[in-house]
XYZ file of C-alpha atoms in Angstrom:
709
model
C -89.513 57.772 116.138
C -90.572 56.947 119.691
C -90.292 53.364 120.701
C -90.891 51.273 123.739
C -88.406 51.807 126.519
C -85.356 49.568 126.327
C -83.352 48.301 129.240
C -79.596 48.387 129.487
C -78.285 44.860 129.467
C -75.852 45.724 132.218
C -78.618 46.262 134.732
C -81.615 44.361 135.977
C -83.637 47.442 136.767
C -87.098 47.173 135.291
C -89.319 50.022 134.162
C -92.176 50.904 136.446
C -95.223 48.843 135.660
C -98.457 49.756 137.391
C -99.588 46.187 136.980
C -96.953 45.137 139.461
C -98.236 47.451 142.163
C -101.008 44.972 142.859
C -98.510 42.482 144.198
C -97.844 42.027 147.872
C -94.731 40.613 149.424
C -94.085 36.918 149.747
C -96.582 35.351 152.153
C -98.430 38.654 152.440
C -101.276 37.980 154.962
C -103.853 39.464 152.600
C -102.647 37.222 149.799
C -102.754 34.207 152.111
C -106.332 35.004 153.114
C -107.352 35.364 149.473
C -105.577 32.125 148.569
C -106.985 30.017 151.427
C -110.397 29.372 149.780
C -108.587 28.238 146.642
C -106.394 25.921 148.735
C -109.489 24.365 150.305
C -111.121 23.906 146.896
C -108.015 22.033 145.743
C -108.807 19.337 148.337
C -111.184 17.965 145.728
C -109.667 14.583 144.733
C -110.534 15.302 141.099
C -108.086 18.181 141.273
C -105.482 16.750 143.627
C -104.930 13.497 141.724
C -102.699 15.432 139.320
C -100.192 15.682 142.193
C -99.515 11.999 143.038
C -97.589 12.659 146.252
C -100.174 14.944 147.813
C -102.975 12.699 146.571
C -101.433 9.867 148.611
C -101.200 12.203 151.616
C -104.891 13.102 151.263
C -105.865 9.423 151.079
C -103.742 8.833 154.169
C -105.457 11.714 155.962
C -108.861 10.203 155.161
C -107.759 6.784 156.460
C -106.264 8.370 159.570
C -109.503 10.248 160.199
C -111.447 6.992 159.964
C -109.006 5.287 162.365
C -109.320 8.196 164.812
C -113.095 7.900 164.762
C -112.880 4.187 165.580
C -110.197 4.565 168.247
C -110.305 8.147 169.515
C -107.348 9.600 171.411
C -105.599 12.949 171.667
C -102.632 11.501 169.772
C -104.789 10.206 166.943
C -106.651 13.479 166.451
C -103.463 15.549 166.575
C -101.963 13.355 163.857
C -105.145 13.679 161.793
C -105.173 17.460 162.165
C -101.571 17.869 161.065
C -102.021 15.472 158.150
C -104.878 17.590 156.808
C -102.798 20.729 157.409
C -100.007 19.154 155.335
C -102.366 18.812 152.377
C -103.789 22.316 152.877
C -100.308 23.869 153.131
C -99.307 22.145 149.881
C -102.423 23.471 148.168
C -101.785 26.889 149.697
C -98.340 27.040 148.094
C -99.875 26.516 144.658
C -102.812 28.834 145.408
C -100.472 31.652 146.511
C -98.415 31.265 143.329
C -101.592 31.355 141.240
C -102.967 34.228 143.314
C -99.991 36.403 142.427
C -100.789 35.767 138.763
C -104.504 36.398 139.287
C -103.703 39.773 140.823
C -101.987 40.766 137.582
C -104.777 39.219 135.514
C -107.268 41.470 137.298
C -105.356 44.533 136.137
C -105.142 43.127 132.611
C -108.898 42.652 132.494
C -109.266 46.399 132.902
C -107.815 46.648 129.408
C -110.622 44.405 128.115
C -113.497 46.806 127.941
C -116.746 46.464 126.045
C -115.206 48.062 122.984
C -117.259 48.717 119.868
C -115.407 48.288 116.589
C -115.917 50.256 113.359
C -115.822 47.389 110.870
C -115.559 48.086 107.158
C -117.959 46.150 104.946
C -117.186 44.922 101.446
C -118.868 48.023 100.071
C -116.584 50.290 102.097
C -119.246 51.389 104.582
C -118.639 51.344 108.342
C -120.747 49.336 110.771
C -120.659 49.186 114.561
C -119.952 45.724 115.978
C -118.922 44.492 119.443
C -115.198 43.732 119.624
C -115.688 40.087 120.789
C -117.630 39.394 117.581
C -114.753 40.316 115.282
C -113.441 37.523 113.103
C -110.002 36.946 111.670
C -109.649 38.952 108.462
C -112.087 41.736 109.438
C -110.983 45.292 108.634
C -111.589 47.969 111.284
C -110.949 51.698 111.504
C -109.497 53.258 114.667
C -109.010 56.988 115.222
C -107.466 59.136 117.954
C -109.002 58.497 121.383
C -110.450 55.115 120.423
C -109.478 51.682 121.726
C -108.101 49.141 119.292
C -110.743 46.376 119.364
C -108.515 43.373 118.648
C -105.074 42.114 117.738
C -104.068 42.811 114.176
C -101.746 44.480 111.695
C -101.925 48.066 110.484
C -102.593 47.972 106.745
C -103.103 51.706 106.243
C -101.949 54.834 108.063
C -99.632 55.658 110.962
C -100.533 56.494 114.563
C -99.151 56.982 118.050
C -100.449 54.230 120.336
C -100.641 54.044 124.136
C -99.729 50.472 125.151
C -99.500 51.100 128.905
C -102.425 48.747 129.549
C -100.219 45.897 128.311
C -96.610 46.914 128.916
C -97.072 49.343 131.808
C -94.989 51.915 129.914
C -96.504 55.374 129.605
C -94.366 56.360 126.599
C -96.417 55.999 123.390
C -95.128 53.973 120.467
C -95.594 54.427 116.740
C -97.450 51.852 114.680
C -97.547 52.092 110.895
C -98.430 50.010 107.883
C -95.674 47.938 106.358
C -92.350 47.110 107.969
C -91.791 45.461 111.318
C -93.852 47.865 113.480
C -97.270 47.133 112.117
C -98.658 44.863 114.861
C -101.195 46.319 117.308
C -102.753 44.752 120.397
C -106.393 44.802 121.407
C -107.087 46.961 124.443
C -104.480 49.607 123.582
C -105.467 53.159 122.686
C -104.737 55.281 119.601
C -103.505 58.714 120.657
C -103.232 60.425 117.302
C -104.116 60.089 113.641
C -106.091 57.275 112.008
C -105.193 53.687 111.172
C -106.913 50.809 109.412
C -106.310 47.444 111.089
C -106.735 43.923 109.762
C -107.761 41.599 112.615
C -105.486 38.552 112.951
C -106.999 36.940 116.055
C -109.750 34.412 116.552
C -112.587 35.302 118.961
C -111.488 34.654 122.545
C -107.852 34.127 121.535
C -106.586 37.680 121.734
C -103.203 38.537 123.171
C -104.790 39.703 126.440
C -106.961 36.569 126.642
C -103.910 34.354 126.331
C -101.930 36.466 128.778
C -104.699 36.314 131.392
C -104.990 32.566 131.009
C -101.260 32.054 131.369
C -100.690 34.293 134.402
C -103.691 32.769 136.154
C -102.278 29.312 135.577
C -105.464 28.087 133.917
C -103.633 27.198 130.708
C -100.420 26.021 132.335
C -99.479 22.498 131.391
C -96.812 20.483 133.107
C -93.433 20.717 131.445
C -91.456 17.591 130.455
C -89.156 18.015 133.455
C -92.131 18.356 135.787
C -93.750 15.258 134.314
C -90.509 13.296 134.710
C -90.066 14.486 138.298
C -93.692 13.660 139.097
C -93.152 10.126 137.791
C -90.035 9.808 139.970
C -91.864 11.099 143.057
C -94.828 8.827 142.392
C -92.475 5.846 142.042
C -90.742 6.669 145.322
C -94.102 7.078 147.025
C -95.302 3.673 145.795
C -92.080 2.075 147.022
C -92.616 3.614 150.463
C -96.247 2.491 150.465
C -95.108 -1.129 150.119
C -92.255 -0.606 152.574
C -94.578 0.815 155.247
C -97.197 -1.867 154.565
C -94.655 -4.562 155.484
C -94.203 -3.031 158.929
C -97.523 -4.419 160.120
C -96.709 -8.123 159.608
C -93.130 -7.458 160.747
C -94.404 -5.944 163.995
C -96.834 -8.802 164.615
C -94.118 -11.383 163.948
C -91.595 -9.583 166.140
C -94.114 -9.238 168.992
C -94.931 -12.927 168.823
C -91.252 -13.854 169.034
C -90.588 -11.369 171.840
C -93.439 -11.813 174.312
C -91.537 -10.036 177.055
C -91.391 -6.729 175.160
C -93.809 -4.210 176.751
C -96.644 -2.756 174.655
C -96.046 0.698 173.270
C -97.541 3.019 170.760
C -96.287 1.015 167.836
C -96.406 -2.463 169.189
C -99.603 -3.732 170.703
C -101.305 -7.024 170.398
C -102.354 -6.294 166.816
C -99.130 -4.803 165.567
C -98.641 -1.247 164.323
C -101.706 1.007 164.494
C -103.176 2.453 161.309
C -102.562 6.019 162.502
C -98.859 5.294 162.947
C -98.569 3.622 159.556
C -100.147 6.605 157.788
C -98.004 9.100 159.718
C -94.873 7.111 158.943
C -95.740 6.963 155.233
C -96.409 10.709 154.998
C -93.122 11.520 156.727
C -91.060 9.227 154.526
C -92.422 10.048 151.055
C -91.044 13.243 149.404
C -93.936 15.471 150.482
C -91.870 18.691 150.534
C -91.018 18.793 146.847
C -94.378 17.225 145.983
C -96.104 20.115 147.735
C -93.972 22.835 146.129
C -93.439 21.493 142.605
C -96.424 23.244 141.003
C -95.699 26.492 142.868
C -92.123 26.503 141.527
C -93.337 26.204 137.933
C -96.033 28.859 138.301
C -93.612 31.228 140.049
C -91.111 30.808 137.203
C -93.753 31.941 134.704
C -94.694 34.754 137.079
C -91.097 36.031 137.262
C -91.097 36.334 133.483
C -94.398 38.228 133.562
C -92.907 40.617 136.133
C -90.244 41.408 133.554
C -92.901 41.953 130.899
C -92.203 38.702 129.089
C -95.100 36.467 128.122
C -94.116 32.802 127.864
C -96.527 30.771 125.784
C -95.632 27.599 127.680
C -93.641 26.390 130.659
C -91.664 24.247 128.212
C -90.161 27.448 126.774
C -89.045 28.619 130.235
C -87.361 25.293 130.924
C -85.726 25.293 127.499
C -84.329 28.753 128.279
C -82.629 27.264 131.323
C -80.948 24.601 129.181
C -79.932 26.857 126.271
C -76.461 26.241 124.863
C -76.361 28.868 122.095
C -77.612 32.465 122.064
C -78.153 34.224 118.741
C -78.145 37.991 119.267
C -78.716 40.800 116.788
C -75.940 43.366 116.789
C -77.955 46.552 116.373
C -79.982 47.441 119.438
C -78.891 44.353 121.351
C -75.113 44.367 121.547
C -74.673 47.926 120.313
C -76.695 51.052 120.992
C -77.861 51.068 117.394
C -76.889 54.698 116.783
C -73.364 55.420 115.663
C -71.471 57.731 118.022
C -68.466 59.970 117.441
C -65.374 58.235 118.824
C -62.403 60.235 117.459
C -61.351 63.225 115.345
C -58.403 62.430 113.063
C -56.954 65.560 111.383
C -54.922 65.649 108.185
C -51.348 66.885 108.107
C -51.196 70.625 108.778
C -54.493 70.684 110.703
C -54.724 70.538 114.481
C -57.187 68.280 116.253
C -58.754 71.371 117.868
C -59.362 72.935 114.454
C -61.018 69.760 113.207
C -63.142 69.470 116.385
C -64.330 73.082 116.039
C -65.263 72.605 112.376
C -66.970 69.278 113.061
C -69.053 70.776 115.858
C -70.058 73.845 113.821
C -71.104 71.737 110.838
C -73.189 69.489 113.127
C -75.096 72.098 115.149
C -78.199 71.844 113.006
C -77.845 68.086 112.465
C -80.624 66.461 114.534
C -79.577 62.904 113.749
C -78.085 60.843 116.613
C -74.751 60.909 114.819
C -74.833 64.697 114.509
C -75.712 65.205 118.173
C -72.969 62.807 119.245
C -70.379 64.878 117.312
C -71.434 68.045 119.144
C -71.284 66.304 122.528
C -67.947 64.614 121.783
C -66.336 67.912 120.786
C -67.590 69.505 123.999
C -66.474 66.676 126.305
C -63.115 65.899 124.727
C -61.971 69.366 123.650
C -63.792 71.704 125.996
C -65.814 73.332 123.214
C -69.016 74.729 124.639
C -72.257 73.419 123.221
C -73.203 76.184 120.809
C -76.645 76.448 119.239
C -77.634 77.441 115.683
C -79.303 80.587 117.026
C -75.981 81.918 118.322
C -74.532 82.200 114.805
C -75.783 85.337 113.088
C -76.328 85.294 109.339
C -75.547 81.569 109.207
C -76.954 79.456 106.399
C -77.529 75.859 107.410
C -77.168 73.066 104.885
C -79.331 70.113 105.871
C -78.361 66.575 105.086
C -79.947 65.027 102.016
C -79.655 61.622 100.426
C -78.618 63.317 97.193
C -75.660 65.321 98.474
C -74.881 63.036 101.429
C -73.546 66.114 103.232
C -74.600 68.716 105.781
C -72.912 71.887 106.980
C -73.060 75.629 107.516
C -72.058 78.832 105.691
C -70.913 81.627 108.043
C -69.576 84.746 106.313
C -66.822 83.736 103.932
C -66.354 80.395 105.641
C -68.167 77.310 104.419
C -68.005 73.946 106.230
C -69.185 70.583 104.948
C -69.396 67.201 106.725
C -70.512 63.910 105.224
C -69.516 60.877 103.204
C -65.866 61.006 102.204
C -66.589 60.758 98.474
C -69.189 63.550 98.599
C -66.949 65.911 100.602
C -63.994 65.170 98.298
C -66.149 65.944 95.233
C -67.304 69.230 96.862
C -63.703 70.271 97.572
C -62.686 69.588 93.986
C -65.692 71.507 92.681
C -64.508 74.509 94.700
C -61.046 74.365 93.140
C -59.269 72.508 95.942
C -57.301 69.263 95.964
C -57.798 66.186 98.083
C -54.628 64.603 99.516
C -54.184 60.790 99.319
C -53.924 60.865 103.123
C -57.727 61.322 103.332
C -58.339 58.055 101.458
C -55.880 56.255 103.752
C -57.707 57.506 106.868
C -61.093 56.518 105.457
C -59.874 53.010 104.633
C -58.272 52.480 108.058
C -61.454 53.547 109.900
C -63.591 51.307 107.691
C -61.213 48.409 108.294
C -61.628 48.911 112.044
C -65.399 48.552 111.717
C -66.155 52.269 111.977
C -67.895 54.768 109.741
C -65.765 57.673 108.424
C -67.193 61.170 107.876
C -64.956 63.657 106.117
C -64.901 67.354 107.049
C -64.082 70.002 104.422
C -63.679 73.770 104.556
C -63.802 76.655 102.068
C -62.157 79.744 103.560
C -60.646 82.802 101.858
C -61.328 81.151 98.505
C -59.307 78.049 99.349
C -61.001 74.651 99.692
C -59.319 71.893 101.662
C -60.004 68.726 103.640
C -59.568 69.059 107.414
C -59.797 65.449 108.539
C -62.093 62.573 109.344
C -64.649 61.937 112.087
C -64.627 58.346 113.300
C -68.206 57.171 113.964
C -68.490 53.976 115.911
C -71.400 51.632 116.585
C -70.954 51.760 120.360
C -71.149 48.509 122.289
C -73.495 48.797 125.253
C -71.866 49.205 128.629
C -71.343 45.937 130.476
C -71.985 43.650 127.505
C -68.529 42.026 127.700
C -69.150 41.194 131.360
C -72.553 39.718 130.513
C -71.035 37.560 127.780
C -68.317 36.429 130.195
C -71.128 35.302 132.512
C -72.761 33.448 129.645
C -69.464 31.715 128.935
C -69.133 30.638 132.563
C -72.652 29.212 132.278
C -71.520 27.155 129.296
C -73.497 29.238 126.788
C -72.005 30.160 123.422
C -72.963 33.605 122.074
C -73.202 34.376 118.358
C -73.713 37.902 117.021
C -75.866 38.210 113.889
C -75.452 41.276 111.705
C -75.904 42.495 108.166
C -72.536 44.283 108.303
C -69.582 43.175 106.244
C -67.270 40.597 107.874
C -64.579 43.168 108.697
C -66.969 45.455 110.597
C -68.668 42.481 112.233
C -65.353 41.106 113.489
C -64.382 44.457 115.024
C -67.671 44.705 116.943
C -67.542 41.034 117.944
C -64.026 41.389 119.338
C -64.963 44.484 121.318
C -68.172 42.987 122.712
C -66.562 39.677 123.568
C -68.984 37.332 121.777
C -67.778 33.863 120.862
C -68.645 34.003 117.168
C -70.471 36.110 114.592
C -72.486 35.711 111.415
C -71.926 38.598 108.997
C -74.102 39.674 106.059
C -76.807 37.443 107.509
C -79.972 36.671 105.565
C -83.089 34.898 106.942
C -81.889 31.729 105.237
C -78.496 32.065 106.916
C -80.138 32.373 110.354
C -82.234 29.280 109.756
C -79.222 27.303 108.556
C -77.196 28.340 111.605
C -79.969 27.295 114.018
C -80.377 23.912 112.334
C -76.618 23.375 112.409
C -76.463 24.056 116.154
C -79.479 21.831 116.839
C -78.004 19.021 114.738
C -75.087 19.048 117.164
C -77.514 18.412 120.037
C -77.600 22.015 121.290
C -80.564 24.170 122.335
C -80.764 27.550 120.586
C -82.388 30.838 121.649
C -82.842 33.937 119.497
C -84.839 37.153 119.237
C -86.630 38.690 116.266
C -89.341 41.142 115.311
C -89.882 40.933 111.568
C -91.844 38.626 109.319
C -88.548 37.441 107.850
C -87.511 36.359 111.376
C -90.594 34.149 111.813
C -89.100 30.931 110.336
C -86.001 31.197 112.537
C -88.093 32.034 115.629
C -90.233 28.969 115.007
C -87.163 26.780 114.509
C -85.335 28.007 117.633
C -85.939 26.206 120.922
C -86.534 29.590 122.570
C -87.872 32.218 120.177
C -88.445 35.629 121.768
C -90.558 37.907 119.582
C -90.649 41.648 120.161
C -94.057 43.147 120.961
C -93.318 45.911 118.450
C -92.833 43.298 115.758
C -95.227 41.762 113.300
C -98.013 39.334 114.141
C -96.164 36.642 112.205
C -93.130 36.998 114.467
C -95.263 36.879 117.631
C -97.101 33.804 116.413
C -93.847 32.036 115.519
C -92.049 32.675 118.819
C -92.822 30.912 122.091
C -92.211 34.085 124.110
C -93.177 37.732 123.577
C -91.218 40.583 125.154
C -93.676 43.378 125.881
C -90.836 45.879 126.357
C -89.376 44.978 122.947
C -85.897 44.879 124.463
C -83.677 42.406 122.571
C -81.230 42.176 125.494
C -84.036 40.660 127.585
C -83.029 37.305 126.098
C -80.089 37.180 128.497
C -82.407 37.703 131.478
C -84.813 35.065 130.150
C -81.999 32.515 130.103
C -81.091 33.419 133.683
C -84.726 33.060 134.808
C -84.933 29.652 133.110
C -81.782 28.509 134.866
C -83.101 29.858 138.173
C -86.267 27.800 137.701
C -84.302 24.600 137.097
C -81.934 25.301 139.986
C -84.821 26.042 142.363
C -86.529 22.788 141.451
C -83.292 20.844 141.846
C -82.402 22.516 145.145
C -85.771 21.837 146.756
C -85.795 18.267 145.444
C -82.406 17.740 147.064
C -83.663 19.306 150.304
C -86.797 17.144 150.292
C -84.984 13.847 149.795
C -82.354 14.792 152.393
C -85.228 15.614 154.758
C -86.483 12.066 154.469
C -83.093 10.654 155.426
C -83.128 12.654 158.659
C -86.681 11.547 159.464
C -85.581 7.914 159.386
C -83.306 8.630 162.332
C -86.137 10.404 164.134
C -88.924 7.853 163.721
C -87.617 4.344 163.055
C -85.376 4.036 166.145
C -88.065 5.496 168.423
C -90.634 2.995 167.151
C -88.602 -0.189 167.108
C -85.836 0.263 169.665
C -87.847 -1.838 172.135
C -87.876 -4.757 169.694
C -84.397 -4.262 168.329
C -82.085 -2.763 170.976
C -79.347 -2.400 168.387
C -81.314 0.495 166.844
C -80.473 2.544 169.914
C -77.224 3.509 168.186
C -79.292 5.333 165.554
C -81.464 7.056 168.138
C -79.221 10.120 168.134
C -82.107 12.542 168.696
C -83.207 10.894 171.982
C -86.825 11.897 171.538
C -89.152 11.714 174.526
C -91.358 8.817 173.407
C -92.599 7.003 170.297
C -95.743 9.173 170.365
C -93.628 12.321 170.557
C -91.352 11.116 167.747
C -94.262 10.470 165.372
C -96.093 13.694 166.235
C -92.949 15.850 166.046
C -92.063 14.447 162.637
C -95.586 15.009 161.261
C -95.671 18.596 162.578
C -92.234 19.366 161.136
C -93.238 17.792 157.827
C -96.166 20.221 157.563
C -94.385 23.345 158.802
C -91.371 22.952 156.511
C -93.695 23.305 153.510
C -94.864 26.701 154.755
C -91.289 27.740 155.510
C -90.181 26.932 151.951
C -93.059 28.646 150.116
C -91.165 32.004 149.905
C -88.109 30.233 148.461
C -90.272 28.398 145.921
C -91.923 31.651 144.837
C -88.819 33.830 144.838
C -86.469 31.178 143.498
C -82.985 30.148 144.510
C -80.503 32.887 143.718
C -78.627 32.094 140.544
C -74.946 32.879 140.082
C -73.194 31.990 136.822
C -70.939 28.972 137.295
C -70.283 25.547 135.853
C -72.663 22.627 136.280
C -70.256 20.836 138.629
C -70.013 23.861 140.922
C -73.785 24.280 140.961
C -74.178 20.608 141.879
C -71.608 20.903 144.657
C -73.318 23.999 146.051
C -76.726 22.332 145.965
C -75.430 19.273 147.768
C -73.644 21.320 150.408
C -76.373 23.905 151.038
C -79.629 22.079 150.373
C -78.466 18.487 150.791
C -76.625 19.060 154.045
C -79.233 21.608 155.141
C -82.003 19.136 154.400
C -80.355 16.639 156.746
C -79.573 19.063 159.570
C -82.849 21.027 159.560
C -85.107 18.066 160.540
C -82.789 17.040 163.371
C -83.015 20.516 164.860
C -86.688 21.114 164.019
C -88.011 17.752 165.222
C -85.993 17.943 168.444
C -87.317 21.446 169.209
C -90.896 20.349 168.547
C -90.342 17.305 170.794
C -89.164 19.596 173.595
C -92.262 21.773 173.170
C -94.532 18.724 173.292
C -92.965 17.725 176.601
C -94.205 21.004 178.089
C -97.727 19.572 177.955
C -97.823 16.681 180.438
C -101.154 15.371 179.136
C -99.522 14.680 175.811
């Protein structure tokens, strides 16, 4: 059955998505031009007040403009210009982040056509109705070539569906009534057959509607961490407002007690000028992180969308970054899901080559994944060429059936059978042969190791005998142990959930390298495990696709529902993976951690920036009054005017310089919290102190090139 493309957990390569082709590079000039009108519209105080830091900057820019009008000078107007640019650059960062989402939303809207639905009435007749008018509970009919008019569940029929408008994957998927693959999405196209769909959406709340709203940022609400950081930044800004306000009376008092001090930019007969006070305030409050905070959050959501994951809220992304426990299904997540041949174990008196030849012959017409793996294994390990059923003349193929639990081939006077050990043993006895106790011992040892044994029997020259056992193994995906080692270094505990017996579960868990496992798991067991972890103060993430997974998905802090799953699962989770790849949960955790690290790194850089600006501005302004401050005047700027102007220009330009980092995110490498903190302090803390010293000094040197300034 065709399914959506899955991604190997060992790689980060993503399937081609035509939706992503609309994206330009970071700070793409075309994107900047498109975002500039939005940045200007965000100057509206009714919009900007949600960002306390930049709202204060805008108020300061207005006051500075008024001061410049009253006392016009080149210095005043340059300060005013750069203050307004600071606000615009901050708005531009958010507008660019939103613009990247709007570019994807435009492609998603193409999937929202004016579709007409064939709604079934109570009498069983069909009526044409516009898709937006469909109500929850309506029953519609969709046939090959028609667009599914709304989100719902298939209640009758089976069909191949093209979901490329949503997932970007060209490979069709199968949707059928019943089971965990019954959910369909509005805007996708039926390629074959006929299905009857029960609509589960409300008007205007379809999957595409929600996705468009989220990627555009229209429905994005501030996360708890963002709210807390905004409160901190607002508090710091208020403190600096009072601190800067005290400079005016301090300057007047100091001037009165030092009448011999010459007038300067900052100290005239009336004290410190309003322009200088505003410029000083803007340079000292944490404008850098205040300008980039919204862009960081939007970009984090955008990175998930690029990986075909729809997060229903920013809270879910943040929670993913703080996850302590990962619950992972075994089949399809940790293992490939299809058992593969791993070994041929012959009985006494039979060579391994003889067993491999018989196993391959009996599997030539077996189209199951297990059968194909036996043919390939025999070829690779024993040099047996890949024969085809057509090469064997007068061969009679015995297909596998649930009744016999065997398959095989009859060629001349030779008959081969492969299947469940009990069935093959019964066949051998029915043909007059005997089954040695050694066969039972081999079967038990393979089962104990977590594998699946398949016995191979032969009837040749009237003698029936057992040849040996094929060891089928649920193969762990390549690189999973390394990924789990990374999770462990991140402080995340991994738990494998499986319906297998404890012995098989332990064997797979040991091979994959997970920390723990839950065998013979039921929905109630999953729920109990999640509640137990949460009771210990831990955050839990899990994936699911079935209706029976819905309670656990709703209980988990991060519940990732598969797009191929039921509507109940998608409603219960706070994320939906459009690729339906269970291993995506590991990437989601990494993206969440990258979001938190990016926010922390830029906050560190911003606060460290302010420390450096103190050394640039305060000594230059007050060294005439307090000669002792000359020790702090390490930058030796040209003049007080140059110091103020250089700091304001640097304050604006650093926002633009950090927009790509805010959008792309700080590179995340798995390590402990203490190491991450040390790296942040060394790179972004130290860098935040050094960068202003260099940047402000260079700008000061450039200003000196213009004598009139």
